[in-house]
Short mmCIF file of C-alpha atoms in Angstrom, two decimals:
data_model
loop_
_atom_site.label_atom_id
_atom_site.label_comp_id
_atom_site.label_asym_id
_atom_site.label_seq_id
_atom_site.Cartn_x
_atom_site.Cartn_y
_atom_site.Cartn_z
CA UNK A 1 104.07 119.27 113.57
CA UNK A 2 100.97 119.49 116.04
CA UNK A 3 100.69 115.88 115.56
CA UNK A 4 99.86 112.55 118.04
CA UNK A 5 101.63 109.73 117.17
CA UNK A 6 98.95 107.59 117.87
CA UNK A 7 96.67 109.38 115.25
CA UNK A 8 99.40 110.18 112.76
CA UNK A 9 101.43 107.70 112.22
CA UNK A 10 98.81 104.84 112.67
CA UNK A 11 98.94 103.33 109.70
CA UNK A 12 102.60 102.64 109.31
CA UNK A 13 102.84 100.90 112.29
CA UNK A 14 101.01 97.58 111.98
CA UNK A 15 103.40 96.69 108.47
CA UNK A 16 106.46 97.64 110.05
CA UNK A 17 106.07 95.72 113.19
CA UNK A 18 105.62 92.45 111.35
CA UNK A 19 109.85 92.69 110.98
CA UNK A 20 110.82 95.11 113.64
CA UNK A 21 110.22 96.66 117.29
CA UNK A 22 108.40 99.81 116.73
CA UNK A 23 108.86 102.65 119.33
CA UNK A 24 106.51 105.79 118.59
CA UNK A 25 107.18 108.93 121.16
CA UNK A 26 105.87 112.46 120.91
CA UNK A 27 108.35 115.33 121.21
CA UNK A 28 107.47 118.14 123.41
CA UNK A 29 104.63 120.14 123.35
CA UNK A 30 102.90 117.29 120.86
CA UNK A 31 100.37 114.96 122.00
CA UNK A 32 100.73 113.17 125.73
CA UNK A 33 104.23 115.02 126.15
CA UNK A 34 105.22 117.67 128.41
CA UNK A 35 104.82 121.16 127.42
CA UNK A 36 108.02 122.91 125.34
CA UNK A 37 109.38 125.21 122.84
CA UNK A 38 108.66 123.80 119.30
CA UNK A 39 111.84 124.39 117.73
CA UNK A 40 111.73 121.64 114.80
CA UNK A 41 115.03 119.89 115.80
CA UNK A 42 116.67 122.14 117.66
CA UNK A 43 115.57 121.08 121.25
CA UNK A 44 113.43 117.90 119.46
CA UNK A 45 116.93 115.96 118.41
CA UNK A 46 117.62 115.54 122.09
CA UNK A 47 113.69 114.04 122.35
CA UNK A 48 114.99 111.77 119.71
CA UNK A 49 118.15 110.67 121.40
CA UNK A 50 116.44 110.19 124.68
CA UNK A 51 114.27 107.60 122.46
CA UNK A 52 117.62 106.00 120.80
CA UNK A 53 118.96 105.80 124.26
CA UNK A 54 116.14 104.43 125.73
CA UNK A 55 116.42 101.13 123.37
CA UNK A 56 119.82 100.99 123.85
CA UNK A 57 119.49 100.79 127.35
CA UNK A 58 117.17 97.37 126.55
CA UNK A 59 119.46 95.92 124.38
CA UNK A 60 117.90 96.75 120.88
CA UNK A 61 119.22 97.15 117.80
CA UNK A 62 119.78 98.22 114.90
CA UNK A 63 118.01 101.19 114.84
CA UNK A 64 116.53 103.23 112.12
CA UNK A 65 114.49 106.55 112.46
CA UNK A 66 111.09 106.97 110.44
CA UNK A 67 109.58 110.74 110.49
CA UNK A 68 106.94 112.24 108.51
CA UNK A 69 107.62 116.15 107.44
CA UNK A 70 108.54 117.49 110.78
CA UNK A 71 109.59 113.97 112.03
CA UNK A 72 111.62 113.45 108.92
CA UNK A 73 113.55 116.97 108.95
CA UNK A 74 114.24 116.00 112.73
CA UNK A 75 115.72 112.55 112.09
CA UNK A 76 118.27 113.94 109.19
CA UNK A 77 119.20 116.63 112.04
CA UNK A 78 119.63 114.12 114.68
CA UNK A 79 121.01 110.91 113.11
CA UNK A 80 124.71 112.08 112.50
CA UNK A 81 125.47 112.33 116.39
CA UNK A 82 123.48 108.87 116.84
CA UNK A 83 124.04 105.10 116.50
CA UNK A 84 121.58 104.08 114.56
CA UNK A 85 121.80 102.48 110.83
CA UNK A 86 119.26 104.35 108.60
CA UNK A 87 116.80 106.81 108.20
CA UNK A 88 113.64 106.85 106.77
CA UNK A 89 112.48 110.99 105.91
CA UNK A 90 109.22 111.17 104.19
CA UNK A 91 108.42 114.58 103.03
CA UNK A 92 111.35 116.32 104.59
CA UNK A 93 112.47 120.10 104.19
CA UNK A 94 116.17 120.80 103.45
CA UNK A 95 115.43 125.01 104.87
CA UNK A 96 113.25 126.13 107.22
CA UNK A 97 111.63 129.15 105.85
CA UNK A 98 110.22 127.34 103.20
CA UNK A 99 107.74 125.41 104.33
CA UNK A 100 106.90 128.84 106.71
CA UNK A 101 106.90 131.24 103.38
CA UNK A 102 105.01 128.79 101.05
CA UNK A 103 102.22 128.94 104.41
CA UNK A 104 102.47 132.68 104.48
CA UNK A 105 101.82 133.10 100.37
CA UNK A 106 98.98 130.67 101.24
CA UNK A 107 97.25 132.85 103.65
CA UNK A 108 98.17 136.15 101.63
CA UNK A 109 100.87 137.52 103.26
CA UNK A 110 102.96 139.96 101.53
CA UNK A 111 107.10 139.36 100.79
CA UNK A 112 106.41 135.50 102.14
CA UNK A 113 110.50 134.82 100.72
CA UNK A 114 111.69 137.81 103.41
CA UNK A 115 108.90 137.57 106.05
CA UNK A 116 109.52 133.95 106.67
CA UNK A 117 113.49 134.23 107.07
CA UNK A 118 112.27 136.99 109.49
CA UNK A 119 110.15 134.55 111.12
CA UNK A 120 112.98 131.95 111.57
CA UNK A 121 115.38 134.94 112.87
CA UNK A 122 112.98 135.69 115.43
CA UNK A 123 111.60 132.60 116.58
CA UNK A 124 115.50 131.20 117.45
CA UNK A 125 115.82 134.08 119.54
CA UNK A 126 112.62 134.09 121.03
CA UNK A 127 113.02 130.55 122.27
CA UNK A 128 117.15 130.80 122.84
CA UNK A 129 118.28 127.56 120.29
CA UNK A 130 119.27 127.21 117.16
CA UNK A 131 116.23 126.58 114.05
CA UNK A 132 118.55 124.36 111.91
CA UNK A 133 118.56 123.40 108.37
CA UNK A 134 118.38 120.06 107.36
CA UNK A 135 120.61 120.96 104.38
CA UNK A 136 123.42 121.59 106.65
CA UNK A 137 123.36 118.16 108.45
CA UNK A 138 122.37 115.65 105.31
CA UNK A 139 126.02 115.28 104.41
CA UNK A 140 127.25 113.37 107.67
CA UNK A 141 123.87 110.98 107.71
CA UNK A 142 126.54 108.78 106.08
CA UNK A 143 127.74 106.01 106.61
CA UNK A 144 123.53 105.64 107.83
CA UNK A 145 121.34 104.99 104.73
CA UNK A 146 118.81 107.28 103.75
CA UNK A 147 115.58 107.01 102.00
CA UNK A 148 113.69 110.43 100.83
CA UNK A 149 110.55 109.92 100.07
CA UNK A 150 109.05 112.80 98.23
CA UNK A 151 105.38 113.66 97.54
CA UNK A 152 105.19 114.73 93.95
CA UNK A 153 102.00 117.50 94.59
CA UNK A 154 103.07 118.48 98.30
CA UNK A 155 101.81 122.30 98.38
CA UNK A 156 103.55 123.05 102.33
CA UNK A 157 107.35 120.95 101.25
CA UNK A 158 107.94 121.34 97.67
CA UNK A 159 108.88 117.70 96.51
CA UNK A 160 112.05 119.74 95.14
CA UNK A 161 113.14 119.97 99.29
CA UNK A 162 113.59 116.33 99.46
CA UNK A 163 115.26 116.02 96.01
CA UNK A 164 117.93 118.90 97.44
CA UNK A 165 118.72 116.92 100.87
CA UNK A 166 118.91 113.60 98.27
CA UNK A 167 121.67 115.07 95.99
CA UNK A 168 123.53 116.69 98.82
CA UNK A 169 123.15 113.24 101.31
CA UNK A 170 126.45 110.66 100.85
CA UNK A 171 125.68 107.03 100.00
CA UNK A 172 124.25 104.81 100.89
CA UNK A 173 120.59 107.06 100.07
CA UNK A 174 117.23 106.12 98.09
CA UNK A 175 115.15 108.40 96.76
CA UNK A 176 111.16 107.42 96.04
CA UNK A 177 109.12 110.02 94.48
CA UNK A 178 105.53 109.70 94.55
CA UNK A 179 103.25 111.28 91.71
CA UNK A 180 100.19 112.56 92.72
CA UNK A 181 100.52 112.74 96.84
CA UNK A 182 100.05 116.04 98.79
CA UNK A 183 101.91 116.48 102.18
CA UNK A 184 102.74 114.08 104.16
CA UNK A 185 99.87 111.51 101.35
CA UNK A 186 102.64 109.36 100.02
CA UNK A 187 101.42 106.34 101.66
CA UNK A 188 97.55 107.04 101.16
CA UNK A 189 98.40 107.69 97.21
CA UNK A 190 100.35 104.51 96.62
CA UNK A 191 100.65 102.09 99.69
CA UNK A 192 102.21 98.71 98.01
CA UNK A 193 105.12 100.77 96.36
CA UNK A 194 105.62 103.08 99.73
CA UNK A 195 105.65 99.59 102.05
CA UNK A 196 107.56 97.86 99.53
CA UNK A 197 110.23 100.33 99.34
CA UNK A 198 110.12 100.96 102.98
CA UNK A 199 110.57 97.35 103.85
CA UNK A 200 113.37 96.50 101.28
CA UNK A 201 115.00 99.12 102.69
CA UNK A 202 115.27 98.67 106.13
CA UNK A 203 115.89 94.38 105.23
CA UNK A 204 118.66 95.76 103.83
CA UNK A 205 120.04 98.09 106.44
CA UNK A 206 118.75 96.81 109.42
CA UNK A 207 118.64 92.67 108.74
#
């Protein structure tokens, strides 16, 4: 969220392109895209099919989707109505008022539980699309794998979000918690056991 891929996602790039093609995009109204409603997934899962899509058309595959908060709520959102073989979700959040209401009791706002299912309510009608949960679409990720990766001291995305879209995902899934890492710090905090896991994983899923 607000993010450039070129800034955020940096680091992750070099290590997975020693295996695979790596495609980074921003959805709209982030970095060099075109302005647009941020709806987190429910406009930004067609940016992510346009991306599947466009490797398809180029003969690619198999394809897995990596996101990062934001990014990794999107991908469990968009993966069921794509053909691609796994998903990587680091620091995902199952409902969308929680990341909003754990922001709001940050800044001091009163009744942060009710203001930010409010906020939801009124942001879905304010930009005409649904604001989906994650929650609801974990379940048909299946027969894709799926790795949650879960920062143990994540303040915005309780590390408790990712363990809820883990239980309620199908197999094949993964889970890696990681102690000590605020949001979206799981690969600063412990790099050789986030690449490691990351790797094995998509040997395993995408050859």
């Amino acid at each position: 969220f607000t993010g450039h891929r070129l800034a955020e996602l940096a680091a992750f790039v070099p290590w997975l392109h020693e295996d695979h093609h790596v495609l980074q995009f921003d959805f709209r109204g982030h970095g060099e895209s075109g302005p647009g409603w941020v709806t987190l997934g429910g406009f930004e899962r067609r940016d992510v099919a346009a991306a599947v899509a466009f490797l398809r058309s180029r003969g690619l595959g198999p394809l897995a989707l990596f996101g990062v908060s934001m990014g990794a709520t999107i991908a469990i959102i968009a993966a069921p109505e794509l053909s691609v073989a796994a998903v990587v979700a680091d620091a995902p959040f199952a409902e969308l008022h929680h990341p909003i209401g754990n922001r709001m009791r940050e800044v001091g706002y009163p009744l942060p539980g009710l203001g930010s299912r409010a906020i939801v309510v009124a942001a879905a009608l304010r930009t005409r699309s649904r604001l989906p949960d994650a929650i609801r679409h974990v379940a048909r990720v299946a027969p894709r794998a799926l790795l949650v990766i879960a920062p143990k001291e994540d303040q915005l995305i309780s590390w408790r979000q990712g363990l809820r879209l883990f239980e309620a995902a199908a197999e094949p899934k993964e889970l890696l918690v990681v102690d000590g890492a605020a949001h979206a710090e799981a690969y600063a905090v412990d790099p050789e056991t986030y690449r490691r896991r990351v790797t094995e994983f998509l040997a395993r899923h995408l050859g």
